[in-house]
Coordinates of C-alpha atoms in Angstrom, one line a residue:
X17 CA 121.9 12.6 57.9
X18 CA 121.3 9.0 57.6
X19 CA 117.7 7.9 58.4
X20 CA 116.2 4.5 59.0
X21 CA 113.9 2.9 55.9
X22 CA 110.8 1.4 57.8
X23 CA 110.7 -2.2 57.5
X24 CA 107.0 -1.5 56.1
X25 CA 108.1 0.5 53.4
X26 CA 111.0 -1.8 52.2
X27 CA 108.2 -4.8 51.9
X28 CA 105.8 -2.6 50.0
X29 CA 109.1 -1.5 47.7
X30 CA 111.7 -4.6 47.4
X31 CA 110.8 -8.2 45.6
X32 CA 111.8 -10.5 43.4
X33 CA 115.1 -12.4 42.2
X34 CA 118.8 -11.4 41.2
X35 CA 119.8 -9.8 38.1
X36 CA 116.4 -9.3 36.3
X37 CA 113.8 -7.4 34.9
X38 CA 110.6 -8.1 36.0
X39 CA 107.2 -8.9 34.1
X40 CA 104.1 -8.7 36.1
X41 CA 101.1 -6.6 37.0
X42 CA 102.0 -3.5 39.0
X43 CA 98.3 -3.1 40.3
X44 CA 99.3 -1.6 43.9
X45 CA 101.5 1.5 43.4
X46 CA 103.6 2.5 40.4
X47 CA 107.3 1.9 39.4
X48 CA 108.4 -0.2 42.6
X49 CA 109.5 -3.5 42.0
X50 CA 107.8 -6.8 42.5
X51 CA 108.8 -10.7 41.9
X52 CA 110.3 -12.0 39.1
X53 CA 111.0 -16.2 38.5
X54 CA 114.3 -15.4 36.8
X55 CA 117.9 -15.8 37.3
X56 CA 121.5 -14.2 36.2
X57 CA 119.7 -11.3 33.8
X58 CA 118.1 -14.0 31.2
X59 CA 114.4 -12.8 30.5
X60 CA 112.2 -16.1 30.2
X61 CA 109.5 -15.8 27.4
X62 CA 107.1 -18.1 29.7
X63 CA 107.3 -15.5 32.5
X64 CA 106.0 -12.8 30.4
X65 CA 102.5 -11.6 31.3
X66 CA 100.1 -9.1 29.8
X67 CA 99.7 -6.1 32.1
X68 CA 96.8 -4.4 33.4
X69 CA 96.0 -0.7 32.0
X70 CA 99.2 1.3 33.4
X71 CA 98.9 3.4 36.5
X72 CA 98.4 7.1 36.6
X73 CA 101.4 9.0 36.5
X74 CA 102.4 9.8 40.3
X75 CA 102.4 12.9 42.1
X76 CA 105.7 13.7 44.7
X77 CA 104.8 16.0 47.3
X78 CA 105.1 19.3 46.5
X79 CA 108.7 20.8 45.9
X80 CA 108.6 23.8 47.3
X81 CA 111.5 25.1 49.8
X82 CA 109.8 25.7 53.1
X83 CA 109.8 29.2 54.9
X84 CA 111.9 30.3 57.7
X85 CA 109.1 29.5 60.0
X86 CA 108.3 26.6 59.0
X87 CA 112.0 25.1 58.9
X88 CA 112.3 26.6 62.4
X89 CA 109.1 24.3 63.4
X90 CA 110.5 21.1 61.4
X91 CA 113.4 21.6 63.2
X92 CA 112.7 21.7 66.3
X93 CA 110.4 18.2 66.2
X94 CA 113.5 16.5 64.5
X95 CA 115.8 17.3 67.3
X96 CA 113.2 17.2 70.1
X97 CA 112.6 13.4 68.4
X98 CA 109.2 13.7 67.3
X99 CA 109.8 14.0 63.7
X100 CA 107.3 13.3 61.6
X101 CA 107.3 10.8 58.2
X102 CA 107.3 13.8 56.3
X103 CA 110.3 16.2 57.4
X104 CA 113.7 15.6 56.2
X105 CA 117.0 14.8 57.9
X106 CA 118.5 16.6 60.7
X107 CA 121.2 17.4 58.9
X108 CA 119.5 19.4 56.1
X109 CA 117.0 20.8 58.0
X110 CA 120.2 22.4 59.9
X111 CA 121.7 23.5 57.4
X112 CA 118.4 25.3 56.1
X113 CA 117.9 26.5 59.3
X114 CA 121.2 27.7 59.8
X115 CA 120.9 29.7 56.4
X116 CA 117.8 31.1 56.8
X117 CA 118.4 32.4 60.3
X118 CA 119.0 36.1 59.7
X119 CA 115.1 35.9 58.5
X120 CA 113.8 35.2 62.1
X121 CA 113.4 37.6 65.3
X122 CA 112.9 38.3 68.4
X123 CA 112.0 34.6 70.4
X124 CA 112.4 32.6 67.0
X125 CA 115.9 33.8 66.3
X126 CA 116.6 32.5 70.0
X127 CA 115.1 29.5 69.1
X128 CA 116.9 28.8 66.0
X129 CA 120.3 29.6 68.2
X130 CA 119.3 26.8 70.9
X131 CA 118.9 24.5 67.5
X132 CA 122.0 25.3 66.1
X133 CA 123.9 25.2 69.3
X134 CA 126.4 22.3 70.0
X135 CA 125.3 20.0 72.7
X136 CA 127.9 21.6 75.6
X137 CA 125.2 24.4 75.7
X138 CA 123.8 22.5 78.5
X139 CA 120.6 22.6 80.0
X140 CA 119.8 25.9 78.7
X141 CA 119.0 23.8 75.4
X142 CA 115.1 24.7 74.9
X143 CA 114.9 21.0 73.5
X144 CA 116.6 19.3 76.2
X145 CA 119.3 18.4 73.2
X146 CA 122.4 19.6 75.3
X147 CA 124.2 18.0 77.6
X148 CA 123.4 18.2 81.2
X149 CA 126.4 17.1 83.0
X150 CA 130.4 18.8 82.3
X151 CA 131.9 17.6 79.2
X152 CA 134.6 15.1 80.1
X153 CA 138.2 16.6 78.7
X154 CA 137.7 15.7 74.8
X155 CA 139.9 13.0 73.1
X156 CA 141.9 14.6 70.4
X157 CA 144.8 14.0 67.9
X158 CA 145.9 16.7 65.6
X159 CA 142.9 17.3 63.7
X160 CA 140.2 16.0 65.3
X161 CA 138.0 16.3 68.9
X162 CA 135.7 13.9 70.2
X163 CA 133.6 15.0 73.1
X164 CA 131.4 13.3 75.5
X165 CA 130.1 13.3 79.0
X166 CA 131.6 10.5 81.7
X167 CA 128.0 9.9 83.2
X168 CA 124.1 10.1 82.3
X169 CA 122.0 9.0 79.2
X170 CA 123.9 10.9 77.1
X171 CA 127.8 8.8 78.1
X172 CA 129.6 6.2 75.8
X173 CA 128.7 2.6 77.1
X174 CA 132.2 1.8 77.9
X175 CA 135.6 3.8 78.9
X176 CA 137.4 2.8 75.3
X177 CA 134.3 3.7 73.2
X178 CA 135.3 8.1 72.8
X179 CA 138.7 6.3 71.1
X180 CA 137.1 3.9 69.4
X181 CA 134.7 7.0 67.7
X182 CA 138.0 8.8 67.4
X183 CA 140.4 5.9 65.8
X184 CA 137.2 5.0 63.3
X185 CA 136.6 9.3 62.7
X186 CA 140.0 9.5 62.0
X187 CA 140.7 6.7 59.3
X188 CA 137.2 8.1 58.0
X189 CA 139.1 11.8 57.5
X190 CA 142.3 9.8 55.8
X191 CA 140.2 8.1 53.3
X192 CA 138.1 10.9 52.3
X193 CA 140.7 13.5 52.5
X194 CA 144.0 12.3 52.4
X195 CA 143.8 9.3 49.9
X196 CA 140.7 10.5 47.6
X197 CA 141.8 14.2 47.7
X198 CA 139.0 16.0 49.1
X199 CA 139.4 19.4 51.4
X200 CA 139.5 19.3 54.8
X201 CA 136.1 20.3 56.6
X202 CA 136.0 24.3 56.8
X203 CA 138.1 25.0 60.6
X204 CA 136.0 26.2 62.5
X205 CA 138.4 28.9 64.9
X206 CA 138.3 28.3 68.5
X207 CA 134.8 26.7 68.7
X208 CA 134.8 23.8 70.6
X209 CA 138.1 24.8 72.8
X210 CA 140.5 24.7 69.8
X211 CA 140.3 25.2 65.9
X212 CA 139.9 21.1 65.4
X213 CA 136.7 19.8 63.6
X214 CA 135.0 18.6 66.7
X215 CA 132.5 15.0 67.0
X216 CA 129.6 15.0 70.1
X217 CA 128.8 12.0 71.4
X218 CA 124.9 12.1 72.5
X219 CA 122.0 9.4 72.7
X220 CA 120.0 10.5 69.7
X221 CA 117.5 7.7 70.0
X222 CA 116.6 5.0 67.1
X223 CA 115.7 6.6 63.9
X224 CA 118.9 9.2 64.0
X225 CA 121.6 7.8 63.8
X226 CA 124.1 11.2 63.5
X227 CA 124.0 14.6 61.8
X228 CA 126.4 17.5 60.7
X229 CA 125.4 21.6 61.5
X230 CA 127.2 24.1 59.9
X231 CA 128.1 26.8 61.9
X232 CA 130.1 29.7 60.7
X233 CA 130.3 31.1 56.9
X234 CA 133.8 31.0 55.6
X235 CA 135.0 32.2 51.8
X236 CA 131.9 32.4 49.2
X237 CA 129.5 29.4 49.9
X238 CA 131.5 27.2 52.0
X239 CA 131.4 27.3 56.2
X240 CA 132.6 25.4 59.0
X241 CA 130.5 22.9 61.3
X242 CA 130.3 20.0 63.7
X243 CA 129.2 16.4 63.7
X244 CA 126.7 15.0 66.4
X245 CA 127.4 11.4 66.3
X246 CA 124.8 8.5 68.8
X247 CA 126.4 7.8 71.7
X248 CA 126.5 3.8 71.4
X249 CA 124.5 2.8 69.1
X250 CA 123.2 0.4 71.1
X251 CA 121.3 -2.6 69.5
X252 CA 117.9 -2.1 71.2
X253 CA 117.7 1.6 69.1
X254 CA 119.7 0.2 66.7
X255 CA 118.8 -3.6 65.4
X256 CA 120.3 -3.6 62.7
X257 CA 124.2 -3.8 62.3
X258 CA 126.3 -3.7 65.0
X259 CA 127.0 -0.8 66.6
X260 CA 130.9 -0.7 65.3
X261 CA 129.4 -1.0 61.3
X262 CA 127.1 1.6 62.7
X263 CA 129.5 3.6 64.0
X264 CA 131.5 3.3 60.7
X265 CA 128.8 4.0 58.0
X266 CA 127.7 7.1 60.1
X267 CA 131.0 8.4 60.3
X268 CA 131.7 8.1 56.7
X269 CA 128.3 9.7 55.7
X270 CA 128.5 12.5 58.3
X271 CA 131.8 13.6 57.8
X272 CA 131.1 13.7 53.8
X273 CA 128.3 15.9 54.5
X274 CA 131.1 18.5 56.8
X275 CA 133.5 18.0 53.8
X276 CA 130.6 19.1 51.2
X277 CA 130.4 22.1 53.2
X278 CA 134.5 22.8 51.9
X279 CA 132.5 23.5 48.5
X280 CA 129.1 24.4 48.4
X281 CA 126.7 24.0 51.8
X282 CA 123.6 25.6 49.5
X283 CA 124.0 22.6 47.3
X284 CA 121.0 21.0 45.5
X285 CA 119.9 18.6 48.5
X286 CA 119.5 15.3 46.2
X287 CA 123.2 15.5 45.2
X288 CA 124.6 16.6 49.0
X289 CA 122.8 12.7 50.4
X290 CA 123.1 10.9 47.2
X291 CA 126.6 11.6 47.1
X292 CA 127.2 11.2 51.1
X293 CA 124.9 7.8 50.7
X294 CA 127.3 7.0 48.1
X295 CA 130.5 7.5 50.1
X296 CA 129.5 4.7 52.3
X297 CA 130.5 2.1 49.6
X298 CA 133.4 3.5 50.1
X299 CA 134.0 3.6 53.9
X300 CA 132.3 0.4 54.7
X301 CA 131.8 -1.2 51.6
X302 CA 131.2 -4.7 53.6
X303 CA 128.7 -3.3 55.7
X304 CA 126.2 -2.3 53.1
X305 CA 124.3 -0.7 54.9
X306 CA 122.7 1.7 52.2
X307 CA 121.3 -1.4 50.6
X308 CA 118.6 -0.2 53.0
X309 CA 118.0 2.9 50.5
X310 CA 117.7 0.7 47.5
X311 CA 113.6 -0.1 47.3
X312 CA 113.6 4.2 46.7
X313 CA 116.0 4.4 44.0
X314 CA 115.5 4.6 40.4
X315 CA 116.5 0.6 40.2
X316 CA 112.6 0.4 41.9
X317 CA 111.3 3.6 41.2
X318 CA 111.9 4.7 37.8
X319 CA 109.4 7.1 37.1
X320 CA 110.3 9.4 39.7
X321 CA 113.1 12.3 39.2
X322 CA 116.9 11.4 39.6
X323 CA 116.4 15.2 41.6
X324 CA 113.7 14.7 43.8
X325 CA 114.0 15.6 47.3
X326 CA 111.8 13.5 49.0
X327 CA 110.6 13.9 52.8
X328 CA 108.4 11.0 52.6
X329 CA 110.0 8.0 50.9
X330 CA 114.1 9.6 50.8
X331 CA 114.5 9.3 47.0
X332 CA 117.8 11.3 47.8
X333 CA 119.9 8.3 49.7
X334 CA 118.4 5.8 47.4
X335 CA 119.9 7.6 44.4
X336 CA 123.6 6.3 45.6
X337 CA 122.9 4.6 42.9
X338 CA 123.7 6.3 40.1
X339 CA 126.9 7.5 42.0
X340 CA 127.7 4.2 42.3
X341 CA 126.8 3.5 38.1
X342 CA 129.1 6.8 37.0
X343 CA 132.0 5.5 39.2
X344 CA 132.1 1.7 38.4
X345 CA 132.7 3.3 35.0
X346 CA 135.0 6.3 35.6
X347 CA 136.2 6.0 38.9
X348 CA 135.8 7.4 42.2
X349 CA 137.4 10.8 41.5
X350 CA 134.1 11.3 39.2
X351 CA 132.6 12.6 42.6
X352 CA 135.5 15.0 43.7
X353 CA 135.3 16.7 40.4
X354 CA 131.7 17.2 39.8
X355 CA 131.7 18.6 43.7
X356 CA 134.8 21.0 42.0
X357 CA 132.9 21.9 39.4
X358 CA 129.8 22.4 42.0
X359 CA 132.1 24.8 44.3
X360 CA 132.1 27.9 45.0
X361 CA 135.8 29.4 45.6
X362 CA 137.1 31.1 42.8
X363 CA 139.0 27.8 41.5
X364 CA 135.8 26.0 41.5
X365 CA 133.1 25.7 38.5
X366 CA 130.3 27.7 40.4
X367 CA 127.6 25.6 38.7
X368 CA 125.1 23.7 40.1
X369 CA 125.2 19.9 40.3
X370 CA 123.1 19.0 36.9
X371 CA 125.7 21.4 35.0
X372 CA 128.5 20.6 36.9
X373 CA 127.6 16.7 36.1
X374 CA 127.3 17.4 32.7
X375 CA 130.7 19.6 32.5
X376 CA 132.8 16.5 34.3
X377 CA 130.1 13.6 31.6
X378 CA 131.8 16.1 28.7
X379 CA 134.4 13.9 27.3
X380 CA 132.1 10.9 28.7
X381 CA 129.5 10.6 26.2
X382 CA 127.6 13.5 28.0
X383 CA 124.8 13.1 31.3
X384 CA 122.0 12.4 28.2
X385 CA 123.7 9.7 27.2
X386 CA 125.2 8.1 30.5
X387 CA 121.6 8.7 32.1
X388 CA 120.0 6.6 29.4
X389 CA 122.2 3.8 29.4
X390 CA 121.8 3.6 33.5
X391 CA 117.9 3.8 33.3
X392 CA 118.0 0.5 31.1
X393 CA 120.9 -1.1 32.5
X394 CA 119.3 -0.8 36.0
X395 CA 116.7 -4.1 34.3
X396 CA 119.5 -6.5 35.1
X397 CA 121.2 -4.6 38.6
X398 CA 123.5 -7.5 37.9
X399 CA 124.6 -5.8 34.8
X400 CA 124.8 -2.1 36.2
X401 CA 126.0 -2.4 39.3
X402 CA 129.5 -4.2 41.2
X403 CA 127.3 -5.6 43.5
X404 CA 124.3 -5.5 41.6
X405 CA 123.9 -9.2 41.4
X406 CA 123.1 -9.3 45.3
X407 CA 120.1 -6.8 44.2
X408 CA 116.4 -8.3 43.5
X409 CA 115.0 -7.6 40.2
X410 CA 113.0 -4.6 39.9
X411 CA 109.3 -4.7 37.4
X412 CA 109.1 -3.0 34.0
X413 CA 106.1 -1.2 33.1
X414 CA 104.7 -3.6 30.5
X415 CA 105.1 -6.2 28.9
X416 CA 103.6 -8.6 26.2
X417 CA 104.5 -11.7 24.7
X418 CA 104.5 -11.8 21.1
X419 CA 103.9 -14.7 18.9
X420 CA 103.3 -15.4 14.9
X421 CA 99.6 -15.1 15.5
X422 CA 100.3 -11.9 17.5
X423 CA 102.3 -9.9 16.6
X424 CA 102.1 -6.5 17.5
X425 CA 101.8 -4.5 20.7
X426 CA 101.8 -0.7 21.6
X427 CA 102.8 0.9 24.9
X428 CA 101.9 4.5 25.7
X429 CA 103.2 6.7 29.1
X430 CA 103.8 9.9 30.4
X431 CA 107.3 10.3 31.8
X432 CA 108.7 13.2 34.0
X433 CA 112.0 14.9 34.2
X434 CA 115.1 12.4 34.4
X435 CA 113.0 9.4 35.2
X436 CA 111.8 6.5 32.8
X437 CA 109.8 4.1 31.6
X438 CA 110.4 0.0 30.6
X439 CA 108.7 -2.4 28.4
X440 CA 109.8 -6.1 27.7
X441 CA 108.7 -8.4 24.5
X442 CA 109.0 -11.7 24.1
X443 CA 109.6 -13.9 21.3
X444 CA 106.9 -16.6 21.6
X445 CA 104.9 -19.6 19.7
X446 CA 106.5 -19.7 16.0
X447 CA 109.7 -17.7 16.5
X448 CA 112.0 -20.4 16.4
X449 CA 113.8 -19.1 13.0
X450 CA 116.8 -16.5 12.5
X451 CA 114.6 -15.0 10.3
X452 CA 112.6 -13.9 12.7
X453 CA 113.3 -9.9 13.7
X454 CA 111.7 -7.4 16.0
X455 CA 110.7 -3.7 14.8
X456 CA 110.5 -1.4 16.9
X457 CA 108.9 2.4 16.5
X458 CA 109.2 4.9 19.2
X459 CA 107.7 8.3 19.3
X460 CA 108.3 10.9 21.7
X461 CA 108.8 14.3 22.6
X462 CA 110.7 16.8 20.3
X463 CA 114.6 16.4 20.7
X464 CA 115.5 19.6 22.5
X465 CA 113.6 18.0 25.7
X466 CA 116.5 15.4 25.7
X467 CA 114.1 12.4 25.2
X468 CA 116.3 8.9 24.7
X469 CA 115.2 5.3 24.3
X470 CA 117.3 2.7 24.6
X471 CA 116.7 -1.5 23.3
X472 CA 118.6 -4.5 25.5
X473 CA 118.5 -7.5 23.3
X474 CA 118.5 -10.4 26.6
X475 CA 119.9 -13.2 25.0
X476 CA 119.0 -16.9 26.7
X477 CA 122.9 -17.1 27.1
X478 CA 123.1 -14.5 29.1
X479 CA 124.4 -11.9 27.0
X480 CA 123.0 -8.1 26.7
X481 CA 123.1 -6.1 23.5
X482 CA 122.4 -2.6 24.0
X483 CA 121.4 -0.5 21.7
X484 CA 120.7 3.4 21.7
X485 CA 117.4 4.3 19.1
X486 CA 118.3 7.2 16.8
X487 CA 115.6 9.7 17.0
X488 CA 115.0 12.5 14.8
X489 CA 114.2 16.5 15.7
X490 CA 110.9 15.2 16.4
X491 CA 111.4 12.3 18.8
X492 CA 110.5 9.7 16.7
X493 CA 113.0 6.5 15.6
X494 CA 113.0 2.9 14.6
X495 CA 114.9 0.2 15.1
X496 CA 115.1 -3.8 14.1
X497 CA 116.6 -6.4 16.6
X498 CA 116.9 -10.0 16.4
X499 CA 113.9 -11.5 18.0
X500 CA 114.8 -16.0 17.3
X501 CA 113.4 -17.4 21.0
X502 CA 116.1 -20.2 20.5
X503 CA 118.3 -17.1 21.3
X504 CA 116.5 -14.2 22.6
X505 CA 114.9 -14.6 26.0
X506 CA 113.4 -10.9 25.7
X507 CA 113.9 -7.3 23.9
X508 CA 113.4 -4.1 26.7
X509 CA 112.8 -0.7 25.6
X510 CA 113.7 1.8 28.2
X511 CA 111.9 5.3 27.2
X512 CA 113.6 7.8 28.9
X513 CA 112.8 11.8 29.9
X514 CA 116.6 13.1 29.9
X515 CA 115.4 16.9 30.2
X516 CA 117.6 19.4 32.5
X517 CA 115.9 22.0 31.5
X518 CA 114.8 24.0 34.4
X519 CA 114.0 27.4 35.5
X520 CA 115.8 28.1 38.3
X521 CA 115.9 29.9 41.4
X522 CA 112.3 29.6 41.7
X523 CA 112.4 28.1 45.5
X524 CA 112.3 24.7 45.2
X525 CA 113.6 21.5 46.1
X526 CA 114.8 20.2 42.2
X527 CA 118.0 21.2 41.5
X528 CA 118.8 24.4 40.9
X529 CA 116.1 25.2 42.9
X530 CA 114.3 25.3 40.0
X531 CA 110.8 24.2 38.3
X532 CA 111.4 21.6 35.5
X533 CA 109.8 22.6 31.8
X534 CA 109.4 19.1 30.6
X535 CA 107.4 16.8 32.7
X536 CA 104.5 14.9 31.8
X537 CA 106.0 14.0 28.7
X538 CA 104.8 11.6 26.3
X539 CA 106.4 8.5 25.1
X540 CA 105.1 5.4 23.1
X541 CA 106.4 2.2 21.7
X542 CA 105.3 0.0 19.2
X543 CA 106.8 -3.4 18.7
X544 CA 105.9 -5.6 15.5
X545 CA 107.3 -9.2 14.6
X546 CA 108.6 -9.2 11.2
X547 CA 111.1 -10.9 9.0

C-alpha cells in the first residue's frame, strides 16, 4: 500500500544540494541528511567541518511480528481511517490478517471476515468500509473488472472515470505482465461475479491512497485477491499529483503487490513494498512520485537496516532504492528473478529474499559486494542513481580536514546489520604536491560477519575512483590513495556491516523473520597524510 510521507517528516529528513556528500554536524537525529554547499559530486576541502562527538547508535522499534489480536486491532483502525503513525499499510496488515485468521474465534473471526470482505458486502461492513448503495454493472475487458457505485461518497467524480481506472489498470497489467514477464495475479474463481481480477472503486480518504487483500490460498504460498483503489483521488485528499498520476502510480504499486501474491504472499515485508515502490519507476517513471520515500532510504538513512520494516518512518518504500541501484546495473529482469528465486511453486527457488538476492548477485560480484559499492556510491546519488542527480546530497558521519600540520584523524562507530557508516577527509593547507598520499587503516569485525569498507577518491574534476579495502580474516586492511588538493576535492570511507546472518523463523519483522547475529558491530578508521 502506498502511504503518504508527512510534509513534517520530509523537512526533518531531506536537505542539501545535488550529487554530494555532505560534511556537517549531525547534532539533531542520526544518519538523515542535511545541507551541503556543493555541486555535480565534487567534495570542496573548504566545506569540510569537524564534527561533534557522533550520536548514539539508534534503536528501530521493536521487530517483533504482532499477534492475531493485535493485527485484528491494527486492522481494523486502518480501514475504519484512524490509523495511527505507528501501524503499517493496509495492504500488509491484510495480508497478515488474512493469514493469521484461522487463529481467531468466535466474534473476532467475524470481525476479521468483515475486514477482509470486498466492499459489495454492503452495509453489513462493521466498519462502515462497504458499499451502501448496488454496485453499478462493473466495467470489464477480458481480464479485468472495475467496480463501482453510480451515486453516494463512495461514486467516481465523473461518468468516464470507471474506464479511465480500467484503460490505466489495464496498460498497468500489460507492462507488468505481458512485456516484463511476470504471472498473472492468482484467479480468483467466481469471486466478484466472474473469475477476472476485480478493482473497487471507494473514497478511502487522504492518507490511503489504494490497497490489495488476498483472499483465497492457491498452490503452495501463492493466493488470489482484489485491489481497492480511491474513488477520485480528488485534490483536496490528495494535493499532491494529479489525480490521473495518482491514479497511475497506485495502479502500478497495487497491482505489483496482487502479482507478488503469484509467488510468495508470506514474503519478507521490506522486499514485497521495496520492490512494489520500485515498480513505480517503471509505470510512471515521469511522475516520480516515490521521490516522496527518499528522506527514509539508505541514501539518508544509512545506519538503519536495508531489512527493516518500519511502521513509524516506512524504511520499506524508501528502500526502492537499491532496486532501482541493482537494476540501472543489470536490468529490470533482476526483480522477476529474485521474486523466482523467492517463490514458492515447485519451479521456484523457495528461498527467502536475502538468499534469493544473493542466488540471482551470483555471477554479479555477489550481494556483499554489490551492497558495498551502493552504500558508498549513494555519497554522490548523482553517481548511483539514473535520476540521482535530481536527489539532494545526503551527510556523512564525520569528517575532518587534514593538513601538513595535521595530519591524522580517527573515526570509531557501531554499525548494524546491512547498514553503514561514512567519513570524508580532506586534503588541506600544504598538500599541493603529487607526492602527497593518504593512508588509510580500517579495523573491523572478523570477516565471516561480511564487514566491507570501501574508499571514493572525489577528484575536483569530477571524477570518482572507487576502491574496495582488502581486509583480512580479522577485519582489518589498509590502503593508500592519492590525497594532491590540486586534484582531490575529498577521500570517503564507507564502513559497511554486510552481515545476512540471521536466525530465522524467530517471529519477526527482518527477513526471514529472523533475529540478526551481527549488529552493534564495530568499525574504525584512521586516516594519516603521508608521502
Amino acid at each position: 500500500m502506498r502511504r503518504l510521507v508527512t510534509t513534517a517528516v520530509a523537512i526533518a529528513l531531506v536537505g542539501g544540494a545535488l550529487g554530494a556528500p555532505a560534511v556537517a554536524a549531525d547534532t539533531d537525529r542520526p544518519g538523515v541528511p542535511g545541507s551541503f554547499p556543493g555541486s555535480a559530486g565534487v567534495l570542496d576541502p573548504a566545506d569540510l567541518l569537524e564534527l561533534t562527538p557522533e550520536p548514539a547508535l539508534p534503536v528501530l522499534e521493536e521487530q517483533l511480528e504482532p499477534t492475531a489480536d493485535e493485527t485484528l486491532a491494527t486492522a481494523r483502525r486502518v480501514l475504519a481511517g484512524d490509523a495511527r503513525p505507528t501501524d503499517p499499510s493496509a495492504t500488509l496488515v491484510l495480508r497478515d490478517l488474512w493469514m493469521k485468521r484461522s487463529q481467531l474465534r468466535g466474534a473476532e473471526r467475524r470481525q476479521a471476515d468483515a475486514l477482509l470482505a470486498r466492499p459489495t458486502d454492503g452495509v453489513t461492513d462493521e466498519q462502515g468500509f462497504g458499499y451502501t448503495v448496488a454496485e453499478a454493472p462493473p466495467l470489464c475487458n477480458t481480464r479485468l473488472c472495475v467496480h463501482y457505485v453510480p451515486t453516494g461518497p463512495d461514486a467516481p467524480p465523473s461518468p468516464d472515470w470507471p474506464a479511465t481506472n480500467l484503460a490505466v489498470m489495464d496498460s498497468v497489467w500489460t507492462t507488468i505482465v505481458d512485456q516484463m514477464g511476470y504471472r498473472a495475479p492468482v484467479r480468483d474463481g467466481s469471486q466478484g461475479g466472474n473469475p477476472l481480477f476485480d478493482v473497487y472503486l471507494k473514497d478511502l480518504g487522504g492518507d490511503l491512497y489504494g490497497f490489495c487483500a488476498g483472499e483465497k490460498q492457491a498452490k503452495k504460498r501463492t493466493a488470489s485477491g482484489y485491489c481497492v483503489l480511491d474513488n477520485d483521488f480528488a485534490a483536496a485528499q490528495f494535493p499532491n499529483g494529479t489525480p490521473q498520476d495518482n491514479l497511475v502510480v497506485t495502479a502500478g504499486h497495487e497491482f505489483f503487490h496482487a502479482v507478488q501474491y503469484a509467488y510468495d504472499y508470506a514474503e519478507d515485508p521490506w522486499m514485497m513494498e521495496s520492490t512494489a515502490t520500485w515498480m513505480e519507476e517503471r509505470i510512471a517513471t515521469t511522475v516520480n512520485d516515490n521521490r516522496q520515500y527518499l528522506p527514509v532510504s539508505q541514501i539518508y538513512a544509512p545506519n538503519i537496516p536495508l531489512d527493516a520494516f518500519s511502521r513509524t518512518n516506512g524504511f520499506q518504500y524508501g528502500n526502492w532504492v537499491f532496486w532501482e541501484y541493482l537494476t540501472s546495473r543489470y536490468g529490470n529482469g533482476l526483480v522477476l528473478k529474485t521474486w523466482k528465486q523467492a517463490g514458492t511453486l515447485k519451479k521456484d527457488g523457495g528461498k527467502s529474499s536475502l538468499p534469493a538476492l544473493q542466488k540471482v548477485l551470483r555471477r554479479k560480484g555477489g550481494l556483499h559486494k554489490n551492497y558495498a559499492q551502493f552504500a558508498a556510491g549513494n555519497l554522490t546519488p548523482a553517481a548511483n542513481f539514473p535520476e540521482g542527480a535530481e536527489y539532494a546530497g545526503p551527510k556523512v558521519r564525520g569528517a575532518k580536514l587534514l593538513s601538513k600540520k595535521k595530519r591524522g584523524k580517527r573515526f570509531g562507530t557501531k554499525i548494524n546489520h546491512l547498514a553503514s557508516a561514512s567519513y570524508v577527509y580532506g586534503p588541506g593547507d600544504g598538500l599541493d604536491k603529487r607526492k602527497w598520499k593518504l593512508s588509510l587503516k580500517v579495523s573491523g569485525p572478523s570477516k565471516r560477519t561480511s564487514p566491507a569498507a570501501v574508499v571514493v577518491v572525489h577528484q575536483l574534476d569530477g571524477k570518482r575512483k572507487v576502491k574496495m579495502v582488502r581486509l583480512n580474516r580479522g577485519g582489518d586492511g589498509r590502503i593508500k590513495v592519492p590525497f594532491d588538493n590540486r586534484k582531490v576535492g575529498a577521500v570517503s570511507v564507507t564502513l559497511v556491516n554486510g552481515s545476512t546472518r540471521y536466525r530465522c523463523n524467530r517471529e519477526t519483522l527482518l527477513a526471514c523473520g529472523g533475529k540478526p547475529l551481527d549488529d552493534r558491530l564495530r568499525f574504525a578508521v584512521k586516516g594519516r597524510v603521508t608521502k
